[in-house]
CSV table of C-alpha atoms and ligand atoms in Angstrom, one decimal:
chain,number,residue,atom,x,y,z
A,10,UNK,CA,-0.6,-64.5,-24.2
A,11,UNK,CA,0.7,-61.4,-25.8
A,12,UNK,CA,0.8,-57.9,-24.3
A,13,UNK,CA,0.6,-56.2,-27.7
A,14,UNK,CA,-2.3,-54.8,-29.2
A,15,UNK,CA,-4.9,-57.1,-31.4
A,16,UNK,CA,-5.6,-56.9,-34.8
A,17,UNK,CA,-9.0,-54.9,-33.7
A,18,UNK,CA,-7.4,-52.8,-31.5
A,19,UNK,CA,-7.3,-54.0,-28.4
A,20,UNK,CA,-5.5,-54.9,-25.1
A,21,UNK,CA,-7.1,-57.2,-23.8
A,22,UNK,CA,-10.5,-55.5,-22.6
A,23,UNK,CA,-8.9,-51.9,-23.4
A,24,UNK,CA,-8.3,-50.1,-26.5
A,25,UNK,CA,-10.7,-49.6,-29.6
A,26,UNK,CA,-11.2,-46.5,-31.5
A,27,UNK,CA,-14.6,-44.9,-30.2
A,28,UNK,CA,-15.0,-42.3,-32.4
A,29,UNK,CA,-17.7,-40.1,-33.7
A,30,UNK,CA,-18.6,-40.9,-37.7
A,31,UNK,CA,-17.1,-38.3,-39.0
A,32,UNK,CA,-13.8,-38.8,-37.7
A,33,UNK,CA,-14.0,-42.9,-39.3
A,34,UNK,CA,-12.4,-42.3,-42.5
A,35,UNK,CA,-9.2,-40.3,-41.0
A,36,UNK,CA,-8.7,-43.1,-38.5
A,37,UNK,CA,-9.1,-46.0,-40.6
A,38,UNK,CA,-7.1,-43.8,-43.0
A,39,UNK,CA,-4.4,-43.9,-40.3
A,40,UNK,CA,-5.0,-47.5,-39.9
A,41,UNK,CA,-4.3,-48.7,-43.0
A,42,UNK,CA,-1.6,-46.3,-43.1
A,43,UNK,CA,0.8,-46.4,-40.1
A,44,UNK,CA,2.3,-49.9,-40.2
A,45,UNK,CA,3.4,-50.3,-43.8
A,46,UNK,CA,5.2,-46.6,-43.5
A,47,UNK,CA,6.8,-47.1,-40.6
A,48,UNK,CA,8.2,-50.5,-41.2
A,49,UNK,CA,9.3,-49.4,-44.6
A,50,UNK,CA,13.3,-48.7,-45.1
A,51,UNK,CA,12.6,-45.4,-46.6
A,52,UNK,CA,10.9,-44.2,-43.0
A,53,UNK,CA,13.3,-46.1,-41.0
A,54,UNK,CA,16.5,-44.7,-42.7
A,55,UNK,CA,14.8,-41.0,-42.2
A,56,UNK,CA,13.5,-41.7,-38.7
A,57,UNK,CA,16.7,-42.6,-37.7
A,58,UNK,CA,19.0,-40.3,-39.0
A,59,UNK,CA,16.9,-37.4,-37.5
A,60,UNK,CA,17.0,-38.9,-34.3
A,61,UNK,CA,20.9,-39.5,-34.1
A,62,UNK,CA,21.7,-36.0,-35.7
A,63,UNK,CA,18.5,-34.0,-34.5
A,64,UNK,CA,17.2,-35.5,-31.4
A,65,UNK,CA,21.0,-36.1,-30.4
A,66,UNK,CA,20.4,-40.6,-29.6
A,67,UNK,CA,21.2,-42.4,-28.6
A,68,UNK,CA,20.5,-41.3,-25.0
A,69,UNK,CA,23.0,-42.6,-22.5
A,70,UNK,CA,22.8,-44.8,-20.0
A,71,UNK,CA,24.3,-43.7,-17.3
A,72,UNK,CA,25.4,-45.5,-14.2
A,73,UNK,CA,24.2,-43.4,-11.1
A,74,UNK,CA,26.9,-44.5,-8.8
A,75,UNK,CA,25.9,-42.5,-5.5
A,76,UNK,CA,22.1,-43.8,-6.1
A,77,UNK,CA,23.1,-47.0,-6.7
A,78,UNK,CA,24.9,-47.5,-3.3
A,79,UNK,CA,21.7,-45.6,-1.6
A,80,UNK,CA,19.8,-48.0,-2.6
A,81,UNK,CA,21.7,-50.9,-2.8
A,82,UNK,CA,21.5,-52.2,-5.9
A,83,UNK,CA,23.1,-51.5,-9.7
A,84,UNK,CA,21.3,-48.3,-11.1
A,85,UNK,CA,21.5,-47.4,-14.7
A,86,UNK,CA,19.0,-44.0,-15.9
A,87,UNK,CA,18.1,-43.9,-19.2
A,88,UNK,CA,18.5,-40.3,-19.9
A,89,UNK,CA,15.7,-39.1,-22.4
A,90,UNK,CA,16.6,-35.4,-20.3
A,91,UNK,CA,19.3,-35.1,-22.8
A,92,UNK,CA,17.2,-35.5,-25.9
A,93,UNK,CA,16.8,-31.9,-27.7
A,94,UNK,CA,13.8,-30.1,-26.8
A,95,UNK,CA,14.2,-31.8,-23.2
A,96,UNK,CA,12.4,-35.1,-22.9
A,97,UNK,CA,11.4,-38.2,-24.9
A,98,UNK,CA,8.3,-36.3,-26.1
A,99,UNK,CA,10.5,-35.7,-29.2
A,100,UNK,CA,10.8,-39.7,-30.4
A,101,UNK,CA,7.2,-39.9,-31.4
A,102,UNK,CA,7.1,-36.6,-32.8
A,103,UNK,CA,9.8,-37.1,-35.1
A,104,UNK,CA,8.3,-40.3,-36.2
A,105,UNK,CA,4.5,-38.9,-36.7
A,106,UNK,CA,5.9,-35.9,-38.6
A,107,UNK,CA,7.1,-38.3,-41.3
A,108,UNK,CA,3.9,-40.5,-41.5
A,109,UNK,CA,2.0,-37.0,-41.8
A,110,UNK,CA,4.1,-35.7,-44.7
A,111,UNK,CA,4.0,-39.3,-46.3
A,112,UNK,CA,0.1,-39.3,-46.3
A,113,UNK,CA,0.0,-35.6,-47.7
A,114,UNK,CA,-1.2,-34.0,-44.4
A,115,UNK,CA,-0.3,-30.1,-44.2
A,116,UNK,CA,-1.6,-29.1,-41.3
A,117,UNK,CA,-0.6,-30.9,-37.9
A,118,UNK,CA,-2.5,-29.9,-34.7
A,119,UNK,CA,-1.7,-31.3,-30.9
A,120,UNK,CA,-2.9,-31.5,-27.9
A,121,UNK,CA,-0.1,-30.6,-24.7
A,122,UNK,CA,-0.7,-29.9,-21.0
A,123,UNK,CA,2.2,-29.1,-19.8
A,124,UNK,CA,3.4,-27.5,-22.9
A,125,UNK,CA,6.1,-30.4,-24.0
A,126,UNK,CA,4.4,-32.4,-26.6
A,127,UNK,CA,3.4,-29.4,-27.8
A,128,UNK,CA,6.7,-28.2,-28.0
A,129,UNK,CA,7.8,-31.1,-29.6
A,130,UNK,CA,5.3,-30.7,-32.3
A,131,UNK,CA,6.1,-27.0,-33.0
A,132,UNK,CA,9.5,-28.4,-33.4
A,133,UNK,CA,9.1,-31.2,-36.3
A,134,UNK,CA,6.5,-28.6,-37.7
A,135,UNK,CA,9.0,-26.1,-38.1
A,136,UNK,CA,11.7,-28.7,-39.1
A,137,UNK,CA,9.4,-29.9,-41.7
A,138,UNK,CA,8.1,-26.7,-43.0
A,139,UNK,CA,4.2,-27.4,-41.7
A,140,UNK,CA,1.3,-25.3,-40.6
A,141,UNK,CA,1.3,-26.1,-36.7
A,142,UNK,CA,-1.7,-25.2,-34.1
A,143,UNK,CA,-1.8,-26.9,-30.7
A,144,UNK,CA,-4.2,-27.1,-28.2
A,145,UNK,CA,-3.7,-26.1,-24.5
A,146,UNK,CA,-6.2,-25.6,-21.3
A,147,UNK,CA,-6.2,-21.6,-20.6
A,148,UNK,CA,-5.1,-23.1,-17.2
A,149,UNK,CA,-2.3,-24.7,-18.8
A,150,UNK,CA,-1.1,-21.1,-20.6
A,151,UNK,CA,-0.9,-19.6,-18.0
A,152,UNK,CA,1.1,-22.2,-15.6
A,153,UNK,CA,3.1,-22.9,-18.6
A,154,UNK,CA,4.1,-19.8,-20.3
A,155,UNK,CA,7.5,-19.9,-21.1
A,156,UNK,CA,6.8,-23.9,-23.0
A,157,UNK,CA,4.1,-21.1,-24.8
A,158,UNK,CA,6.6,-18.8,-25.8
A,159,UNK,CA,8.8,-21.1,-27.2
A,160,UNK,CA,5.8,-22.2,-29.3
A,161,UNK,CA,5.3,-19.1,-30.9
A,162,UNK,CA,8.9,-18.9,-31.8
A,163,UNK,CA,8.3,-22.1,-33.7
A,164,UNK,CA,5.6,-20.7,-35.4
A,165,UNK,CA,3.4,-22.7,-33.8
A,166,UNK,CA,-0.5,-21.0,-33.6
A,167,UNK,CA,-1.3,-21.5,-29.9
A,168,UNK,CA,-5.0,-21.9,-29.2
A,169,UNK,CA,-5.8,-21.0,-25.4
A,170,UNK,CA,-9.3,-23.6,-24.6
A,171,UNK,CA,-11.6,-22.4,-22.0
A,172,UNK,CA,-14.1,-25.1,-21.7
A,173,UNK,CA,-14.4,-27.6,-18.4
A,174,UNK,CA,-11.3,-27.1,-16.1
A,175,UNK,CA,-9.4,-25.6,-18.7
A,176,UNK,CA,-6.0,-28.2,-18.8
A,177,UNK,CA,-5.3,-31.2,-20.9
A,178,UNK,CA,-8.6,-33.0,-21.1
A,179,UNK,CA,-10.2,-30.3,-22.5
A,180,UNK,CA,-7.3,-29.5,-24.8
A,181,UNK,CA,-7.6,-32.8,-26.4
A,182,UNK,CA,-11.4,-32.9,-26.7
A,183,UNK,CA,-11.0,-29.2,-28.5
A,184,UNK,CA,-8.6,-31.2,-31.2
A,185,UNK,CA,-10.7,-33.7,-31.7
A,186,UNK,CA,-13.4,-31.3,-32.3
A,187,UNK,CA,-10.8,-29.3,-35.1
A,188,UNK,CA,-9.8,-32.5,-36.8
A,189,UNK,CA,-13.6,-33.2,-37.3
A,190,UNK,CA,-13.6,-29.9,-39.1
A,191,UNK,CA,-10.9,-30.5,-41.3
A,192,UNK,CA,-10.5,-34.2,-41.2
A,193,UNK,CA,-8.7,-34.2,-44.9
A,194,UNK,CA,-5.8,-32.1,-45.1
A,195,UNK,CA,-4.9,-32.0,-41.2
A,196,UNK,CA,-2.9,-34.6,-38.8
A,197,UNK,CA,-3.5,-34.9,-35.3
A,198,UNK,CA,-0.3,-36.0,-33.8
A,199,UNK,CA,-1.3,-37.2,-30.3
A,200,UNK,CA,1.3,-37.1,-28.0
A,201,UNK,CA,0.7,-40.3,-25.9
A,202,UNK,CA,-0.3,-43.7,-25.6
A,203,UNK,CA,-3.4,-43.0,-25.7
A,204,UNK,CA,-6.4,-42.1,-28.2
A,205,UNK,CA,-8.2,-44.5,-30.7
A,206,UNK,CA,-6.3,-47.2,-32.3
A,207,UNK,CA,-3.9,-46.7,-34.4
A,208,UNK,CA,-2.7,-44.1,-31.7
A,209,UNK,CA,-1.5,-46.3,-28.4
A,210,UNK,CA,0.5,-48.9,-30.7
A,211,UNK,CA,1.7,-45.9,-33.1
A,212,UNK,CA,3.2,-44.4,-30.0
A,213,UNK,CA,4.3,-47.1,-28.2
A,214,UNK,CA,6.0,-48.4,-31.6
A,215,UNK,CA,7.8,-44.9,-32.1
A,216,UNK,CA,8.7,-45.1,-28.4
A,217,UNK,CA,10.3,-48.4,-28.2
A,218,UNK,CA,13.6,-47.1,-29.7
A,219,UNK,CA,14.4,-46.3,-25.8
A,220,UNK,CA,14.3,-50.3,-24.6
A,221,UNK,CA,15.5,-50.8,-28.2
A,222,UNK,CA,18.4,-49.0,-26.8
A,223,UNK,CA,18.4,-50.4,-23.5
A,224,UNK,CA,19.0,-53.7,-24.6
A,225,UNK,CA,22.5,-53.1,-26.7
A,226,UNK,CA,23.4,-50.3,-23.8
A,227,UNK,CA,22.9,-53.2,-21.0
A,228,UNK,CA,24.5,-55.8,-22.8
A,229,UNK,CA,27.9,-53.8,-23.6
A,230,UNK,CA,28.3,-52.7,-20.0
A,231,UNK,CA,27.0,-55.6,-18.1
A,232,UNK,CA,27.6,-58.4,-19.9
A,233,UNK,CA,23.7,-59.2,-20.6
A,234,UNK,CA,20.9,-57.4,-22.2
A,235,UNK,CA,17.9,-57.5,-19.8
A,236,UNK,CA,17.6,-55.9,-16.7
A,237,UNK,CA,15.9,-57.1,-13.0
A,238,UNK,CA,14.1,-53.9,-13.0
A,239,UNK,CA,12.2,-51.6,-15.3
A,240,UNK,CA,11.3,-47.7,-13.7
A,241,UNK,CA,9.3,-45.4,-14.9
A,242,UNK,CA,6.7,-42.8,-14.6
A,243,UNK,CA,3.2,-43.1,-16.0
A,244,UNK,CA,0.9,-40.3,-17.3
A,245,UNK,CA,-0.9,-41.3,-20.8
A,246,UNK,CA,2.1,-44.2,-20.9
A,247,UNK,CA,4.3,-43.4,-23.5
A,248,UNK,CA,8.0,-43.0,-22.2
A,249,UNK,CA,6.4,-46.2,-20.1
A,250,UNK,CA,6.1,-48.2,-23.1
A,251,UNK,CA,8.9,-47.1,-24.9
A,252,UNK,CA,11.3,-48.3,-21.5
A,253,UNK,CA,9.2,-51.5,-21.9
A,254,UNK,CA,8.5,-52.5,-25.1
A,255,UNK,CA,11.1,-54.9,-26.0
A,256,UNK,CA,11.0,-56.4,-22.5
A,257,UNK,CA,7.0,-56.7,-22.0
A,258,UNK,CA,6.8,-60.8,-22.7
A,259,UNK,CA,10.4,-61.3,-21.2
A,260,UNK,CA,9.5,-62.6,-17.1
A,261,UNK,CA,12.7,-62.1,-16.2
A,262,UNK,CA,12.5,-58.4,-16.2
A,263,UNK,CA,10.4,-56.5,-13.5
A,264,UNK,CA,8.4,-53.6,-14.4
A,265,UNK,CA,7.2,-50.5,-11.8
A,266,UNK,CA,5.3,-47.7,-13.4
A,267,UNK,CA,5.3,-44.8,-11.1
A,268,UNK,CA,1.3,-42.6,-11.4
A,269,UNK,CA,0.8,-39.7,-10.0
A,270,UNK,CA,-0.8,-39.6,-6.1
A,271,UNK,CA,-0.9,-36.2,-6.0
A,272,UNK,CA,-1.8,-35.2,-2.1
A,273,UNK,CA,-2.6,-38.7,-2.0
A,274,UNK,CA,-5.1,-41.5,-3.9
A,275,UNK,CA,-8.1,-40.8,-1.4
A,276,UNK,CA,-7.7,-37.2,-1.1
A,277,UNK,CA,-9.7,-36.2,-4.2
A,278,UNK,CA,-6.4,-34.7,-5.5
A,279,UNK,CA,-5.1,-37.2,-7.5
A,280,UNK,CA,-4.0,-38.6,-11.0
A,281,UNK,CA,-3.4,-41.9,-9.7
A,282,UNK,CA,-6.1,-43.2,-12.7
A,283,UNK,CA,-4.9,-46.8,-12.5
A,284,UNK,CA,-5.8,-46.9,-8.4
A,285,UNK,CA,-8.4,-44.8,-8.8
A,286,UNK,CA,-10.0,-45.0,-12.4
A,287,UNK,CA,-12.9,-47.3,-13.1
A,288,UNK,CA,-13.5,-48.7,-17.4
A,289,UNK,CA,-15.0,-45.9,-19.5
A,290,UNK,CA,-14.2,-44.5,-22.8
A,291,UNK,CA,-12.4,-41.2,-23.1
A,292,UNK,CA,-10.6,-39.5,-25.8
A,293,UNK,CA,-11.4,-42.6,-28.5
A,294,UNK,CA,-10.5,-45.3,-26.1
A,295,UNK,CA,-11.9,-47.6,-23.7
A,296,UNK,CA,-9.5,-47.1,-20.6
A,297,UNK,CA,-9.3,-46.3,-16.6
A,298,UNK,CA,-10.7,-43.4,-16.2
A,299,UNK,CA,-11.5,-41.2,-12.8
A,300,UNK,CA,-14.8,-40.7,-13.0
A,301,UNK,CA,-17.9,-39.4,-10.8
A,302,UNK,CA,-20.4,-42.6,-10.1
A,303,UNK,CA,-22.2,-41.2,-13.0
A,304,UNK,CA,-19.8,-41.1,-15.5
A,305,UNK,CA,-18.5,-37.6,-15.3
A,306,UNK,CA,-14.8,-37.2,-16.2
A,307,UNK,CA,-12.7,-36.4,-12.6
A,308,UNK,CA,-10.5,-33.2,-12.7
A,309,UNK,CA,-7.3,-34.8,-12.3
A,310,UNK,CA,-4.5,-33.8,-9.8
A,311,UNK,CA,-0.6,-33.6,-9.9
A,312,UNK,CA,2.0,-31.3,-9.1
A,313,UNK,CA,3.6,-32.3,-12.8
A,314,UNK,CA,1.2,-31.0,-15.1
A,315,UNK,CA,2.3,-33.8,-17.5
A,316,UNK,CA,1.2,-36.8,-15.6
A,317,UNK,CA,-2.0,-34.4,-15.5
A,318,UNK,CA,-4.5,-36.6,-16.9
A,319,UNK,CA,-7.4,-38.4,-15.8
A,320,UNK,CA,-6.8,-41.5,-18.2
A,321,UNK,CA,-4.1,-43.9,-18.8
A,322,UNK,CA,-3.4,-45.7,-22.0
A,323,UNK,CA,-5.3,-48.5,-22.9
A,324,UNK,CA,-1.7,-51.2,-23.3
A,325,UNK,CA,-1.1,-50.0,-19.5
A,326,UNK,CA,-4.3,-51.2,-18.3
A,327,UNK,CA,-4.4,-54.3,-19.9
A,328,UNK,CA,-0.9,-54.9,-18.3
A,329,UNK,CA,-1.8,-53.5,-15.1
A,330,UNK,CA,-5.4,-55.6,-14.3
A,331,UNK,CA,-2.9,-58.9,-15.9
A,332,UNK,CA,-0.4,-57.9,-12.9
A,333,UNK,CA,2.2,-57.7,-15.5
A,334,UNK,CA,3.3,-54.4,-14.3
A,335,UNK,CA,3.2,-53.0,-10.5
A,336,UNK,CA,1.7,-49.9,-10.4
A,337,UNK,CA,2.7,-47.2,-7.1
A,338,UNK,CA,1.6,-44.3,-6.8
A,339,UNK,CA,3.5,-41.3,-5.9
A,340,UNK,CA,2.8,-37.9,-3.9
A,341,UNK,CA,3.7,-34.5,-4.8
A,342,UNK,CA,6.0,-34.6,-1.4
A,343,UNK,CA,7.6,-37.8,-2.4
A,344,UNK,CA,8.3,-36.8,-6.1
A,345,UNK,CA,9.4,-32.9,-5.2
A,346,UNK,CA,11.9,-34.9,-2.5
A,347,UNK,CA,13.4,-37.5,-4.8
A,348,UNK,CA,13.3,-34.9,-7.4
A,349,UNK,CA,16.2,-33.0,-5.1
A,350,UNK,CA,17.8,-36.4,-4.3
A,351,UNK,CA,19.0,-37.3,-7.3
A,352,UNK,CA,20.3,-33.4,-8.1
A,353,UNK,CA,22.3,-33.6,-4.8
A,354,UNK,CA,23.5,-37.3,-5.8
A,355,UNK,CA,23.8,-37.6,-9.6
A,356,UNK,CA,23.7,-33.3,-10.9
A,357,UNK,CA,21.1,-34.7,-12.9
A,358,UNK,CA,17.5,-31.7,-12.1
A,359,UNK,CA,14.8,-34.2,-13.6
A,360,UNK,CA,11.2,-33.2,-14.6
A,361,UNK,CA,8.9,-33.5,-12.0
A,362,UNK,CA,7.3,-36.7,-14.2
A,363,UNK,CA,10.5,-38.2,-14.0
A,364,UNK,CA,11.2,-37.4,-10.0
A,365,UNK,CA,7.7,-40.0,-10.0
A,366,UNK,CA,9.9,-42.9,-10.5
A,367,UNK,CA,12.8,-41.6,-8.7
A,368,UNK,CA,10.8,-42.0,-5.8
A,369,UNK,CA,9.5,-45.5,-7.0
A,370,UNK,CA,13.2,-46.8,-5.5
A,371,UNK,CA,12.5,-45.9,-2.1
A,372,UNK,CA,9.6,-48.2,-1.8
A,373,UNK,CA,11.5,-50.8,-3.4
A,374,UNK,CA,13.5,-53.5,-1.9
A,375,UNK,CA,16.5,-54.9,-3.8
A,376,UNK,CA,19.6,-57.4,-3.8
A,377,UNK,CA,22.8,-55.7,-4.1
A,378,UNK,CA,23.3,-56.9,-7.6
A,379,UNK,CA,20.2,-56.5,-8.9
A,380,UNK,CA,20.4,-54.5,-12.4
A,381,UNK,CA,17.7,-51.3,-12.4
A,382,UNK,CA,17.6,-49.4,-15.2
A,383,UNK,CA,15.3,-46.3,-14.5
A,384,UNK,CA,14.1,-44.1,-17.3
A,385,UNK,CA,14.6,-40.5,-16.8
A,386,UNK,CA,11.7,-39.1,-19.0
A,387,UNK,CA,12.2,-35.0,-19.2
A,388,UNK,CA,14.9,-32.8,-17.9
A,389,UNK,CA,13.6,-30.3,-15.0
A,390,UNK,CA,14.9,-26.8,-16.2
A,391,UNK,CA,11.0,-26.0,-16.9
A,392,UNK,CA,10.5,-27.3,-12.9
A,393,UNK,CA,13.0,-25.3,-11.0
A,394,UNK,CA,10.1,-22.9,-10.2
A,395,UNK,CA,8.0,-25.5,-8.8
A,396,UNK,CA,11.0,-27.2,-6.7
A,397,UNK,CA,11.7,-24.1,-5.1
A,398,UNK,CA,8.4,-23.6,-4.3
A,399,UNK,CA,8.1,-26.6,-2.7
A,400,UNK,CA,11.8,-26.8,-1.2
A,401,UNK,CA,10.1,-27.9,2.2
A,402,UNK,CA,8.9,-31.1,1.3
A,403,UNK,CA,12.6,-31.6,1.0
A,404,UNK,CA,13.9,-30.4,4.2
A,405,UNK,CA,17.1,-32.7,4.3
A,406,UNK,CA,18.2,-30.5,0.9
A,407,UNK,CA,15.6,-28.0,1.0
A,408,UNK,CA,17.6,-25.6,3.5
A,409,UNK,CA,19.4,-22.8,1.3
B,529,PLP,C1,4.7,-35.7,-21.1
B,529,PLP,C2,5.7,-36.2,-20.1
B,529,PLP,C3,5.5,-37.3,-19.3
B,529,PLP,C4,4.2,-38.1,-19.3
B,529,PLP,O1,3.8,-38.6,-20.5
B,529,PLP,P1,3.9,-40.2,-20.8
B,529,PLP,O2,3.2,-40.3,-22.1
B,529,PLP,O3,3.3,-41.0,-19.7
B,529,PLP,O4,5.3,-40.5,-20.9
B,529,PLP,C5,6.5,-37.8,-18.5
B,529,PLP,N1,7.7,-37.1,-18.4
B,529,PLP,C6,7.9,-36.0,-19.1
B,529,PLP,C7,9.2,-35.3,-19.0
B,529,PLP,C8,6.9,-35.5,-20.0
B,529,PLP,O5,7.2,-34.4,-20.7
């Protein structure tokens, strides 16, 4: 059995591209599309030279001494914080840019919650010379307004969405509804695993340069290419299955995906969809989703706006229900506190998404030579704010 997606679009139960008529011909456009462009040498060769000389890759791997002796084991982070515009949002943008241009597209639109994707896309748009507009919750705006700012400046058209609760949900529903409207000259560039098919395995493929990575970054400082341990956090799934990808059929290797407890999975403040979430179809795709007994979509809760959502993409499911990955869910305290931990240990400030996993160690147990390579998604610069905010949940390094 195979982890990957099916030639229909599925994994396993999850997956599929539910989408309204009108939107058919742009997906199956998409489709037919993706695979032959980016396993051509012409898109490789591009894709890869912009990420060496404009995403700055590779992105170390760094051995986090201190942490490793906390935790008794060997700890390597995989540090997408050092990619430019701050996290490994930038991979799949880079990559999706190129298919767009490729298939004529001059108009790109996004979806971002916490303002990174759609940084990302504002900066491939402007790289590339393309009309950009993205899609953000009013909610989102205004929690987020310096990622907004920096969207402008890139010459990105930021449209403020006020319908439901206002955040990422409803910012991707509202570009769904545009690229209905304009479904020939405009790409959607969706910023996670998640979406109909082609979307999850687009971004999962475009991803995967990070275990890609991984594996010749291991092998030259350890001797071997595969680690115990896979770590990382989970919102839609995509720096998930980019850490995975090349190690999802190998049983040797461990994975822990870290979601987002929020105050806690019972407390109704939560984005712990792979606990919580029951099968429905949201945003093109039949996935977990927190929903009402009724069917309503759940308001989902985190103290990182980017693991924000109340789905999870449909490759994570599938490996989740298989018990092919070990899901925990993280609270706000834990992250905010392991968030501080590794500042005071490593100097490393990770996003809040990222402090998710760090916290996945301490519920861990491990043999002191276990190899753990944990994926440090975003850097935290855009956090500080909300750590000092929150600088009691972290009393032991909380007291300045
Ligand atoms: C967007 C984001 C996430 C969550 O998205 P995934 O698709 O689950 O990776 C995690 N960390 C950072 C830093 C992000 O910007």
């Amino acid at each position: 059995m195979s982890y990957q997606v099916d030639e229909n679009g599925f994994y396993g139960e999850f997956g599929g591209a539910y989408i309204p008529e009108i939107l058919y011909k742009c997906v199956d456009e998409l489709r037919k599309a993706y695979l032959p462009v980016i396993q051509s040498e012409e898109f490789k060769k591009e894709y890869h030279r912009l990420l060496l000389d404009y995403a700055g890759r590779p992105s170390p791997l760094y051995y986090a001494d201190r942490m490793s002796s906390k935790y008794g084991c060997r700890l390597y982070l995989k540090r997408e914080d050092c990619n430019h515009t701050g996290a490994h949002k930038i991979n799949n943008a880079i990559g999706q840019i190129l298919l767009a241009r490729k298939m004529g597209k001059t108009r790109v639109i996004a979806e971002t919650g916490a303002g990174q994707h759609g940084v990302a896309t504002a900066t491939v748009c402007a790289l590339m010379g393309m009309q950009c507009e993205i899609f953000m919750g009013k909610t989102d705006v205004e929690r987020q307004h310096t990622n907004v700012e920096r969207m402008r400046m890139l010459g990105a058209k930021v449209n403020p969405v006020t319908t439901g609760n206002m955040t990422l949900s409803d910012a991707c529903s509202a570009a769904i509804r545009d690229w209905c409207c304009h479904p020939s000259d405009t790409y959607y560039l969706v910023g996670s695993t998640m979406g109909p098919h082609p979307y999850p395995d687009l971004v999962a493929k475009l991803q995967s340069v990070i275990s890609e990575e991984i594996k010749t970054q291991l092998l030259e400082k350890t001797g071997r290419d595969y680690p115990d341990y896979l770590i990382a956090c989970i919102g839609g799934g995509s720096n998930a299955a980019g850490t995975i990808y090349h190690y999802m059929d190998d049983d040797r290797v461990k994975i822990v995906l870290a979601e987002a407890g929020g105050h806690g999975v019972d407390s109704g403040y939560t984005a712990a969809t792979i606990h919580r979430g029951r099968t429905g179809i949201l945003h093109g795709s039949k996935m977990l989703v927190m929903q009402t007994p009724d069917g309503q979509i759940e308001e989902a809760f985190s103290i990182s706006a980017g693991l924000d959502y109340p789905g999870v993409g449909p490759m994570h499911c599938n490996m989740a229900k298989q018990g092919r990955t070990k899901v925990l869910d993280i609270n706000d305290d834990e992250a905010i506190y392991a968030g501080y931990e590794m500042t005071r240990l490593e100097g490393i400030i990770p996003a809040i998404e990222s402090a998710h996993a760090v916290a996945a160690l301490s519920k861990m147990s491990f043999r002191p030579d276990d190899i753990v390579v944990l994926t440090v998604s975003g850097r935290g610069d855009k956090d500080v704010e909300t750590y000092l905010k929150n600088k009691e949940m972290a009393a032991e390094y909380g007291n300045f």
